[in-house]
Amino acid sequence: MESMLNKLKSTVTKVTADVTSAVMGNPVTREFDVGRHIASGGNGLAWKIFNGTKKSTKQEVAVFVFDKKLIDKYQKFEKDQIIDSLKRGVQQLTRLRHPRLLTVQHPLEESRDCLAFCTEPVFASLANILGNWENLPSPVSPDIKDYKLYDVETKYGLLQVSEGLSFLHSSVKMVHGNVTPENIILNKSGAWKIMGFDFCVSSTNPSEQEPKFPCKEWDPNLPSLCLPNPEYLAPEYILSVSCETASDMYSLGTVMYAVFNKGKPIFEVNKQDIYKSFSRQLDQLSRLGSSSLTNIPEEVREHVKLLLNVTPTVRPDADQMTKIPFFDDVGAVTLQYFDTLFQRDNLQKSQFFKGLPKVLPKLPKRVIVQRILPCLTSEFVNPDMVPFVLPNVLLIAEECTKEEYVKLILPELGPVFKQQEPIQASNMILLIFLQKMDLLLTKTPPDEIKNSVLPMVYRALEAPSIQIQELCLNIIPTFANLIDYPSMKNALIPRIKNACLQTSSLAVRVNSLVCLGKILEYLDKWFVLDDILPFLQQIPSKEPAVLMGILGIYKCTFTHKKLGITKEQLAGKVLPHLIPLSIENNLNLNQFNSFISVIKEMLNRLESEHKTKLEQLHIMQEQQKSLDIGNQMNASEETKVTNVGSQQIDKVFNSIGTDLLTGGESENKEDGLQNKHKRASLTLEEKQKLAKEQEQAQKLKSQQPLKPQVHTPIAPVKQTKDLTDTLMDNMSSLTNLSVSTPKISSSSTFTSVPSTGLGMMFSTPIDNTKRNLTNGLNANMGFQTSGFNMPVNTNQNFFSGPSTPGVTKMTLGGTPSTLPNFNANFAQPPTTMTNSSSASNDLKDLFG
C-alpha cells in the first residue's frame, strides 16, 4: 500500500514538474495562471488541457499545451511538419468565430518547450468522455471517469456539431477534414464545440461558384500527428483522393456510431495496409444492414445509415441533418433556444420564460445547472425580464443542494433582492419572492437572511400596494418558524402592527390581525401580554371583521397552553375591553354569541382561579391561627399563668387579711410547717368524687387543642366586672354563715382545675389583668376535698350577683348539684393554724 502511494506521489510530482517546465517559459504565463491538468484533446489527444485564470480579470479559461517532448523521437523535418500542422489548426480556429466552434481567448504562443493557447473554460473532449484517456493525468479524475451522457445531451451535442459543420460548409466554404471525438470539446457548461482544423480544406472557387476542395493523397510515411484519424475518414479520401462537404458528413455518421457504442468506431483500420482496409470497408458499407446499428436509437438509425453510404451524394448535408425529427426533442429545442437567446427581443423572451417551468422537470439536473441556469441568471441584468426569469431560477433552486444554491444561485440573487426599479417589476419580484419565502429561509445562510431576505419582507409590509401587503401578511405565518426570534420581535411584529394601524384598507387590517394570531405560538408569553394585547386596544375601527380578529387573538392567547392570560390581566384589561366590544351594533347574532362565549370562559376561569387562591389563603390563615393559639395557650399556661397568677392571688388575699386560702398558700411555701400537719381521712363518698375529678382532669389534659371556627365577629365586650371586688363580697358573705368550725389539716391543699379546662370556659377576650387573676386562681389554688370541699352548681355563677360579662359558668372541685352542709364537710378534728395570729383570730371568729 505504501509503495502504491509513493508511486502515485512520484507520478503526480513528475507530471507537475513536467507541466511547470513546459509551460513556465511560454509567453501565455505572463497573462494567465496555469492550474490543474484536467483533460486532453485535439488530433491524437496531443494537447493537454489545463484550467487557468486570467491574472488581470480572474476570468476562468482553459489552457491548451502541446509539450514538444512528445515528438523527440522524430527527425527534425518531421518535428517541423508536426509543429506546422498544429499551428495551422490553432490559427484557423482563432480566425473562425461561431457558437459551435471552440472560442479562443488568447492566440497560440510558442516557446522552446511547448505550444500554448487559451480558450473558453473546458470540461473534457468527447473522446475522454467515451473512455479514451490517453494523455490524461493518472489516476483519471472521477469527474471524467464516471461521466455519463444523458439522451438530451447526446441529441443536442450532435445537433451542435451538425450546426457547426453547416456553418463551415455553407458560410465558410470549408471542409473540416478530421471530424472525430478527439476534436469535439465539451465546454464547462456542457456545449459541444469543434476544434482541430489541422487538415481543413477551403474552397478554391469564388464564393458564388460551386465550391471545389483540393485533397492531398494519403502518405503513410508521415507522422501520425500529420495525418487525420483514418477510422473516422470517408473512403473517398483514400480510395479516390477526393473530398467534399459530404466527407465531413460521413465522419459525422461515424462519430454518431461511436457515441452510441461507448466510443468504439464502426471499423478498425490497419494503418500499415490502409488501402486494403478501406477496400474491405467499402465492401462492408455497401452491405451495411440495420443489424450493425442496433445500439443506435431507432428514430435516427436510418439517418446514420445514410451518412455512412459509400456514395457521397446520397449522404444528407449538414443543414438537412439539423432538421431531422431526432433533434426535434423538447429538451434539445429548449437548449437550442437558450443558445440563441441573445438574438431574441423581450417579448419573445418573456413568452419563452413563461413556458419554461413546464420543461424544466423533464431535463436532467446537470443539464439544468450547467446549461440553463447560467443563461437565466445572465438575464438579471435586464430589469424588465427579471419577473419572468426569477420563477425559473427559484424552481431550479428547489432541486439544488444547499451548497449548490449558495455557490451558484445566491450570488446572482443578491442584486435582485434589492431591486426597486421599475416599480411594476419590483412589485412582481416581491410577490414571487414571498411565494418562495420558505425556500429562501431554508437554504439561505443566516447572515444573508438577515441582510437580504428579511429586509425584502419588511419592504413588502411597507409597500404602497395593498395586494403585496395582503400577500405578505398571508405568507408570513407559513415561514414564521424559520425567522429568528429577535428579528421577529424587534422588526417584523412592529411592522405588522404599523400596517394594521396606519392602513386605510379593511382587508390589510383584518389580515394583520389574522397574521398576528397565527404567529402567537412563536412568541414569548410576556411579550404577548405586554405588547400584543395592549396593541389591540389601539385599533380604531369597529367593523365586525376587525372585532372578530381582535376576539380571535384574545381567544388564542387565552386558550394556548404556552401563553395564557393571567387573572390580573383578565380582570384589569381584557374583560374591560371585550365587554364593550361585544355590544357593538355592527355585530350579528353569531358574532355576539362568539364574544359572549369567550367572555364567559374568561369569567369562569377568573372565578375558579381566584376562588382557589382565596380558599388556599383561608386554609393557610386558619392553620396559622391554630398554631398561634396552641403556642400561646401552652406558653402562657405553663409560664405566665403560674408566675403572674400566683402573685396576683397573693396580693388579693393579703389585702383581705381574712382569706382562708392565703394561709393555705403560705403553708405550701413553708416547708417546715407542712411537716407538722396531718392528712385527714376521707370518706368513701369523697374518694369517689375525688376519683371522678381526676378522670375529668385527665380527659381535659388529653383533649386536642380547639380549632377556631369562622363566624362573624362579636360586638365589643363590655368592661369586665372587677373580680377582686366580687371575690371580697363573696368572702364576706362566708363570714356571716353560721357553721361549725372544723380544723383544717396541715397538709390540705386545693385541687386545681387544669389550665386547659379553664381555657375552655372563655369564648371571648377579657381584660388581661383579670384573666391573669382567674388563671392564677386555677393554677395555684388547690381545693382538696379532704380539707375544704366547696362544690358549686354547674348552672350557678361562682360569684354572687349577676353574671360577669365575658366569664362563663365554672365549677371548682366536684360537680354536685346541691350545696352540702358545711357542718358535714368540716367535721374533721381541728388542727393548729401556724400562719399568723390575725389569721387564727379570724378563723375563730368565722367558725366559732
Short mmCIF file of N, CA and C in Angstrom, two decimals, residues 591-709:
data_model
loop_
_atom_site.label_atom_id
_atom_site.label_comp_id
_atom_site.label_asym_id
_atom_site.label_seq_id
_atom_site.Cartn_x
_atom_site.Cartn_y
_atom_site.Cartn_z
N GLN A 591 -71.86 36.45 15.85
CA GLN A 591 -70.65 37.13 16.33
C GLN A 591 -70.81 37.53 17.79
N PHE A 592 -71.99 38.02 18.16
CA PHE A 592 -72.24 38.34 19.57
C PHE A 592 -72.10 37.11 20.45
N ASN A 593 -72.67 35.98 19.99
CA ASN A 593 -72.55 34.73 20.76
C ASN A 593 -71.09 34.33 20.93
N SER A 594 -70.28 34.55 19.89
CA SER A 594 -68.85 34.23 19.99
C SER A 594 -68.20 35.07 21.07
N PHE A 595 -68.53 36.36 21.10
CA PHE A 595 -67.98 37.23 22.14
C PHE A 595 -68.40 36.76 23.52
N ILE A 596 -69.70 36.51 23.68
CA ILE A 596 -70.21 36.12 24.99
C ILE A 596 -69.60 34.80 25.44
N SER A 597 -69.42 33.88 24.52
CA SER A 597 -68.83 32.58 24.86
C SER A 597 -67.43 32.75 25.42
N VAL A 598 -66.61 33.57 24.73
CA VAL A 598 -65.24 33.80 25.20
C VAL A 598 -65.25 34.53 26.54
N ILE A 599 -66.12 35.52 26.66
CA ILE A 599 -66.19 36.29 27.92
C ILE A 599 -66.57 35.37 29.08
N LYS A 600 -67.55 34.47 28.84
CA LYS A 600 -67.94 33.54 29.91
C LYS A 600 -66.79 32.62 30.29
N GLU A 601 -66.07 32.13 29.29
CA GLU A 601 -64.91 31.28 29.60
C GLU A 601 -63.90 32.02 30.45
N MET A 602 -63.67 33.28 30.11
CA MET A 602 -62.71 34.07 30.89
C MET A 602 -63.22 34.30 32.31
N LEU A 603 -64.51 34.61 32.43
CA LEU A 603 -65.07 34.84 33.76
C LEU A 603 -65.02 33.57 34.61
N ASN A 604 -65.34 32.44 33.99
CA ASN A 604 -65.30 31.18 34.73
C ASN A 604 -63.90 30.88 35.22
N ARG A 605 -62.92 31.10 34.35
CA ARG A 605 -61.55 30.84 34.79
C ARG A 605 -61.13 31.83 35.85
N LEU A 606 -61.53 33.09 35.67
CA LEU A 606 -61.21 34.11 36.68
C LEU A 606 -61.79 33.72 38.02
N GLU A 607 -63.06 33.31 38.03
CA GLU A 607 -63.71 32.90 39.28
C GLU A 607 -63.01 31.69 39.88
N SER A 608 -62.74 30.72 39.04
CA SER A 608 -62.13 29.49 39.54
C SER A 608 -60.76 29.74 40.14
N GLU A 609 -59.92 30.49 39.41
CA GLU A 609 -58.56 30.73 39.89
C GLU A 609 -58.57 31.56 41.17
N HIS A 610 -59.39 32.61 41.19
CA HIS A 610 -59.36 33.47 42.38
C HIS A 610 -60.00 32.77 43.57
N LYS A 611 -61.04 32.00 43.33
CA LYS A 611 -61.67 31.27 44.43
C LYS A 611 -60.69 30.26 45.02
N THR A 612 -59.99 29.58 44.13
CA THR A 612 -58.98 28.62 44.60
C THR A 612 -57.91 29.31 45.42
N LYS A 613 -57.49 30.48 44.95
CA LYS A 613 -56.47 31.22 45.69
C LYS A 613 -56.98 31.61 47.08
N LEU A 614 -58.22 32.12 47.14
CA LEU A 614 -58.76 32.54 48.42
C LEU A 614 -58.93 31.36 49.37
N GLU A 615 -59.38 30.22 48.83
CA GLU A 615 -59.53 29.04 49.67
C GLU A 615 -58.19 28.60 50.24
N GLN A 616 -57.18 28.61 49.41
CA GLN A 616 -55.86 28.23 49.90
C GLN A 616 -55.35 29.22 50.93
N LEU A 617 -55.60 30.50 50.67
CA LEU A 617 -55.18 31.51 51.63
C LEU A 617 -55.92 31.37 52.95
N HIS A 618 -57.21 31.06 52.88
CA HIS A 618 -58.00 30.88 54.09
C HIS A 618 -57.49 29.70 54.91
N ILE A 619 -57.21 28.61 54.21
CA ILE A 619 -56.68 27.42 54.91
C ILE A 619 -55.36 27.75 55.59
N MET A 620 -54.52 28.47 54.88
CA MET A 620 -53.24 28.84 55.48
C MET A 620 -53.43 29.73 56.70
N GLN A 621 -54.36 30.67 56.61
CA GLN A 621 -54.62 31.55 57.75
C GLN A 621 -55.16 30.77 58.94
N GLU A 622 -56.08 29.82 58.69
CA GLU A 622 -56.64 29.03 59.78
C GLU A 622 -55.56 28.17 60.44
N GLN A 623 -54.71 27.60 59.59
CA GLN A 623 -53.62 26.79 60.15
C GLN A 623 -52.69 27.64 61.00
N GLN A 624 -52.43 28.86 60.53
CA GLN A 624 -51.54 29.74 61.29
C GLN A 624 -52.19 30.15 62.60
N LYS A 625 -53.51 30.43 62.58
CA LYS A 625 -54.20 30.79 63.82
C LYS A 625 -54.15 29.65 64.82
N SER A 626 -54.38 28.45 64.32
CA SER A 626 -54.36 27.29 65.20
C SER A 626 -53.00 27.13 65.86
N LEU A 627 -51.96 27.30 65.03
CA LEU A 627 -50.61 27.18 65.59
C LEU A 627 -50.36 28.28 66.61
N ASP A 628 -50.79 29.51 66.31
CA ASP A 628 -50.55 30.62 67.23
C ASP A 628 -51.29 30.43 68.54
N ILE A 629 -52.57 29.98 68.47
CA ILE A 629 -53.36 29.80 69.69
C ILE A 629 -52.78 28.68 70.55
N GLY A 630 -52.41 27.58 69.86
CA GLY A 630 -51.83 26.47 70.62
C GLY A 630 -50.56 26.87 71.32
N ASN A 631 -49.70 27.58 70.56
CA ASN A 631 -48.43 28.01 71.17
C ASN A 631 -48.68 28.99 72.30
N GLN A 632 -49.66 29.89 72.08
CA GLN A 632 -49.95 30.89 73.11
C GLN A 632 -50.50 30.25 74.37
N MET A 633 -51.40 29.30 74.19
CA MET A 633 -52.00 28.64 75.35
C MET A 633 -50.96 27.85 76.12
N ASN A 634 -50.14 27.10 75.38
CA ASN A 634 -49.12 26.27 76.07
C ASN A 634 -48.13 27.15 76.81
N ALA A 635 -47.67 28.19 76.11
CA ALA A 635 -46.63 29.01 76.73
C ALA A 635 -47.19 29.81 77.91
N SER A 636 -48.37 30.42 77.73
CA SER A 636 -48.91 31.28 78.80
C SER A 636 -49.36 30.48 80.00
N GLU A 637 -49.93 29.29 79.75
CA GLU A 637 -50.44 28.50 80.87
C GLU A 637 -49.32 27.87 81.68
N GLU A 638 -48.19 27.59 81.00
CA GLU A 638 -47.09 26.95 81.73
C GLU A 638 -46.20 27.96 82.44
N THR A 639 -46.17 29.17 81.92
CA THR A 639 -45.23 30.15 82.48
C THR A 639 -45.95 31.33 83.11
N LYS A 640 -46.60 32.10 82.22
CA LYS A 640 -47.20 33.34 82.71
C LYS A 640 -48.30 33.07 83.72
N VAL A 641 -49.14 32.08 83.44
CA VAL A 641 -50.26 31.80 84.34
C VAL A 641 -49.75 31.41 85.72
N THR A 642 -48.73 30.58 85.75
CA THR A 642 -48.20 30.09 87.03
C THR A 642 -47.60 31.22 87.85
N ASN A 643 -46.73 32.01 87.19
CA ASN A 643 -46.00 33.01 87.93
C ASN A 643 -46.86 34.24 88.25
N VAL A 644 -47.42 34.80 87.21
CA VAL A 644 -48.17 36.03 87.41
C VAL A 644 -49.43 35.78 88.23
N GLY A 645 -50.10 34.63 87.96
CA GLY A 645 -51.36 34.33 88.67
C GLY A 645 -51.15 34.18 90.17
N SER A 646 -50.09 33.52 90.55
CA SER A 646 -49.84 33.32 91.99
C SER A 646 -49.59 34.65 92.69
N GLN A 647 -48.87 35.52 91.97
CA GLN A 647 -48.59 36.82 92.58
C GLN A 647 -49.87 37.63 92.76
N GLN A 648 -50.75 37.56 91.75
CA GLN A 648 -51.99 38.32 91.86
C GLN A 648 -52.88 37.77 92.98
N ILE A 649 -52.95 36.45 93.11
CA ILE A 649 -53.77 35.86 94.17
C ILE A 649 -53.23 36.23 95.55
N ASP A 650 -51.89 36.19 95.69
CA ASP A 650 -51.30 36.57 96.98
C ASP A 650 -51.67 37.99 97.33
N LYS A 651 -51.61 38.84 96.28
CA LYS A 651 -51.90 40.25 96.52
C LYS A 651 -53.35 40.45 96.95
N VAL A 652 -54.25 39.69 96.29
CA VAL A 652 -55.67 39.85 96.60
C VAL A 652 -55.98 39.39 98.03
N PHE A 653 -55.52 38.17 98.37
CA PHE A 653 -55.88 37.62 99.68
C PHE A 653 -55.12 38.27 100.82
N ASN A 654 -53.93 38.78 100.56
CA ASN A 654 -53.23 39.52 101.61
C ASN A 654 -53.98 40.82 101.93
N SER A 655 -54.57 41.44 100.87
CA SER A 655 -55.32 42.67 101.14
C SER A 655 -56.59 42.39 101.95
N ILE A 656 -57.19 41.24 101.76
CA ILE A 656 -58.39 40.90 102.54
C ILE A 656 -58.01 40.64 103.99
N GLY A 657 -56.95 39.91 104.20
CA GLY A 657 -56.47 39.64 105.57
C GLY A 657 -57.18 38.52 106.26
N THR A 658 -58.35 38.14 105.76
CA THR A 658 -59.10 37.09 106.42
C THR A 658 -59.31 35.88 105.51
N ASP A 659 -58.56 35.87 104.37
CA ASP A 659 -58.80 34.81 103.38
C ASP A 659 -58.18 33.51 103.86
N LEU A 660 -58.98 32.53 103.87
CA LEU A 660 -58.51 31.21 104.26
C LEU A 660 -57.45 30.68 103.30
N LEU A 661 -57.60 31.05 102.04
CA LEU A 661 -56.70 30.47 101.03
C LEU A 661 -55.30 31.01 101.15
N THR A 662 -55.14 32.21 101.68
CA THR A 662 -53.80 32.77 101.83
C THR A 662 -52.98 31.95 102.81
N GLY A 663 -53.66 31.52 103.86
CA GLY A 663 -52.98 30.68 104.83
C GLY A 663 -52.54 29.39 104.20
N GLY A 664 -53.43 28.83 103.38
CA GLY A 664 -53.07 27.58 102.71
C GLY A 664 -51.88 27.77 101.80
N GLU A 665 -51.87 28.92 101.07
CA GLU A 665 -50.75 29.19 100.16
C GLU A 665 -49.47 29.38 100.95
N SER A 666 -49.62 30.08 102.11
CA SER A 666 -48.42 30.30 102.93
C SER A 666 -47.90 28.99 103.46
N GLU A 667 -48.82 28.10 103.85
CA GLU A 667 -48.38 26.82 104.37
C GLU A 667 -47.63 26.03 103.32
N ASN A 668 -48.07 26.15 102.04
CA ASN A 668 -47.36 25.41 100.98
C ASN A 668 -45.97 25.96 100.76
N LYS A 669 -45.78 27.25 101.02
CA LYS A 669 -44.47 27.84 100.81
C LYS A 669 -43.54 27.58 101.99
N GLU A 670 -44.06 27.22 103.14
CA GLU A 670 -43.23 26.99 104.33
C GLU A 670 -43.06 25.50 104.52
N ASP A 671 -41.90 24.98 104.16
CA ASP A 671 -41.68 23.53 104.21
C ASP A 671 -41.70 22.99 105.64
N GLY A 672 -41.22 23.81 106.56
CA GLY A 672 -41.17 23.32 107.94
C GLY A 672 -42.54 23.10 108.53
N LEU A 673 -43.52 23.99 108.23
CA LEU A 673 -44.85 23.88 108.77
C LEU A 673 -45.63 22.74 108.16
N GLN A 674 -45.33 22.40 106.86
CA GLN A 674 -46.08 21.33 106.20
C GLN A 674 -45.86 19.98 106.90
N ASN A 675 -44.69 19.81 107.45
CA ASN A 675 -44.41 18.53 108.10
C ASN A 675 -45.21 18.34 109.40
N LYS A 676 -45.72 19.44 109.95
CA LYS A 676 -46.44 19.35 111.21
C LYS A 676 -47.90 19.00 111.05
N HIS A 677 -48.47 19.24 109.82
CA HIS A 677 -49.88 18.96 109.60
C HIS A 677 -50.10 17.50 109.30
N LYS A 678 -51.21 17.00 109.66
CA LYS A 678 -51.57 15.62 109.39
C LYS A 678 -52.73 15.57 108.43
N ARG A 679 -52.67 14.64 107.50
CA ARG A 679 -53.74 14.49 106.49
C ARG A 679 -54.96 13.86 107.15
N ALA A 680 -56.14 14.51 106.90
CA ALA A 680 -57.38 13.97 107.45
C ALA A 680 -57.86 12.82 106.60
N SER A 681 -58.50 11.85 107.21
CA SER A 681 -59.01 10.70 106.46
C SER A 681 -60.25 11.10 105.70
N LEU A 682 -60.45 10.49 104.48
CA LEU A 682 -61.56 10.82 103.59
C LEU A 682 -62.62 9.75 103.69
N THR A 683 -63.87 10.21 103.47
CA THR A 683 -64.97 9.25 103.42
C THR A 683 -65.01 8.60 102.06
N LEU A 684 -65.77 7.48 101.93
CA LEU A 684 -65.87 6.76 100.66
C LEU A 684 -66.49 7.65 99.58
N GLU A 685 -67.47 8.41 99.98
CA GLU A 685 -68.13 9.29 99.00
C GLU A 685 -67.17 10.34 98.49
N GLU A 686 -66.34 10.90 99.40
CA GLU A 686 -65.37 11.91 98.98
C GLU A 686 -64.31 11.31 98.08
N LYS A 687 -63.91 10.07 98.36
CA LYS A 687 -62.91 9.41 97.48
C LYS A 687 -63.47 9.18 96.09
N GLN A 688 -64.75 8.78 96.04
CA GLN A 688 -65.35 8.59 94.71
C GLN A 688 -65.40 9.91 93.94
N LYS A 689 -65.77 10.96 94.66
CA LYS A 689 -65.78 12.26 94.00
C LYS A 689 -64.40 12.67 93.53
N LEU A 690 -63.38 12.39 94.40
CA LEU A 690 -62.01 12.73 94.03
C LEU A 690 -61.57 11.97 92.79
N ALA A 691 -61.92 10.68 92.70
CA ALA A 691 -61.57 9.87 91.52
C ALA A 691 -62.20 10.43 90.26
N LYS A 692 -63.47 10.82 90.38
CA LYS A 692 -64.15 11.41 89.20
C LYS A 692 -63.46 12.69 88.76
N GLU A 693 -63.05 13.48 89.76
CA GLU A 693 -62.36 14.71 89.40
C GLU A 693 -61.04 14.44 88.68
N GLN A 694 -60.32 13.41 89.16
CA GLN A 694 -59.06 13.06 88.50
C GLN A 694 -59.30 12.58 87.07
N GLU A 695 -60.37 11.76 86.86
CA GLU A 695 -60.67 11.28 85.49
C GLU A 695 -61.01 12.46 84.56
N GLN A 696 -61.81 13.39 85.14
CA GLN A 696 -62.18 14.55 84.31
C GLN A 696 -60.96 15.40 83.97
N ALA A 697 -60.06 15.56 84.95
CA ALA A 697 -58.83 16.31 84.69
C ALA A 697 -57.98 15.63 83.62
N GLN A 698 -57.93 14.26 83.69
CA GLN A 698 -57.13 13.52 82.70
C GLN A 698 -57.70 13.70 81.31
N LYS A 699 -59.02 13.65 81.18
CA LYS A 699 -59.66 13.84 79.87
C LYS A 699 -59.36 15.22 79.32
N LEU A 700 -59.40 16.22 80.18
CA LEU A 700 -59.13 17.58 79.72
C LEU A 700 -57.70 17.74 79.24
N LYS A 701 -56.77 17.05 79.92
CA LYS A 701 -55.36 17.13 79.51
C LYS A 701 -55.16 16.48 78.14
N SER A 702 -55.84 15.35 77.92
CA SER A 702 -55.64 14.61 76.65
C SER A 702 -56.42 15.20 75.49
N GLN A 703 -57.29 16.16 75.73
CA GLN A 703 -58.11 16.74 74.66
C GLN A 703 -57.24 17.58 73.72
N GLN A 704 -57.48 17.45 72.39
CA GLN A 704 -56.72 18.20 71.38
C GLN A 704 -57.06 19.68 71.47
N PRO A 705 -56.13 20.54 71.04
CA PRO A 705 -56.42 21.99 71.03
C PRO A 705 -57.61 22.28 70.13
N LEU A 706 -58.41 23.18 70.59
CA LEU A 706 -59.59 23.53 69.80
C LEU A 706 -59.19 24.36 68.58
N LYS A 707 -59.82 24.03 67.44
CA LYS A 707 -59.59 24.82 66.21
C LYS A 707 -60.60 25.95 66.17
N PRO A 708 -60.14 27.11 65.91
CA PRO A 708 -61.07 28.24 65.88
C PRO A 708 -62.06 28.10 64.74
N GLN A 709 -63.28 28.48 65.00
CA GLN A 709 -64.33 28.42 64.00
C GLN A 709 -64.55 29.82 63.44
#
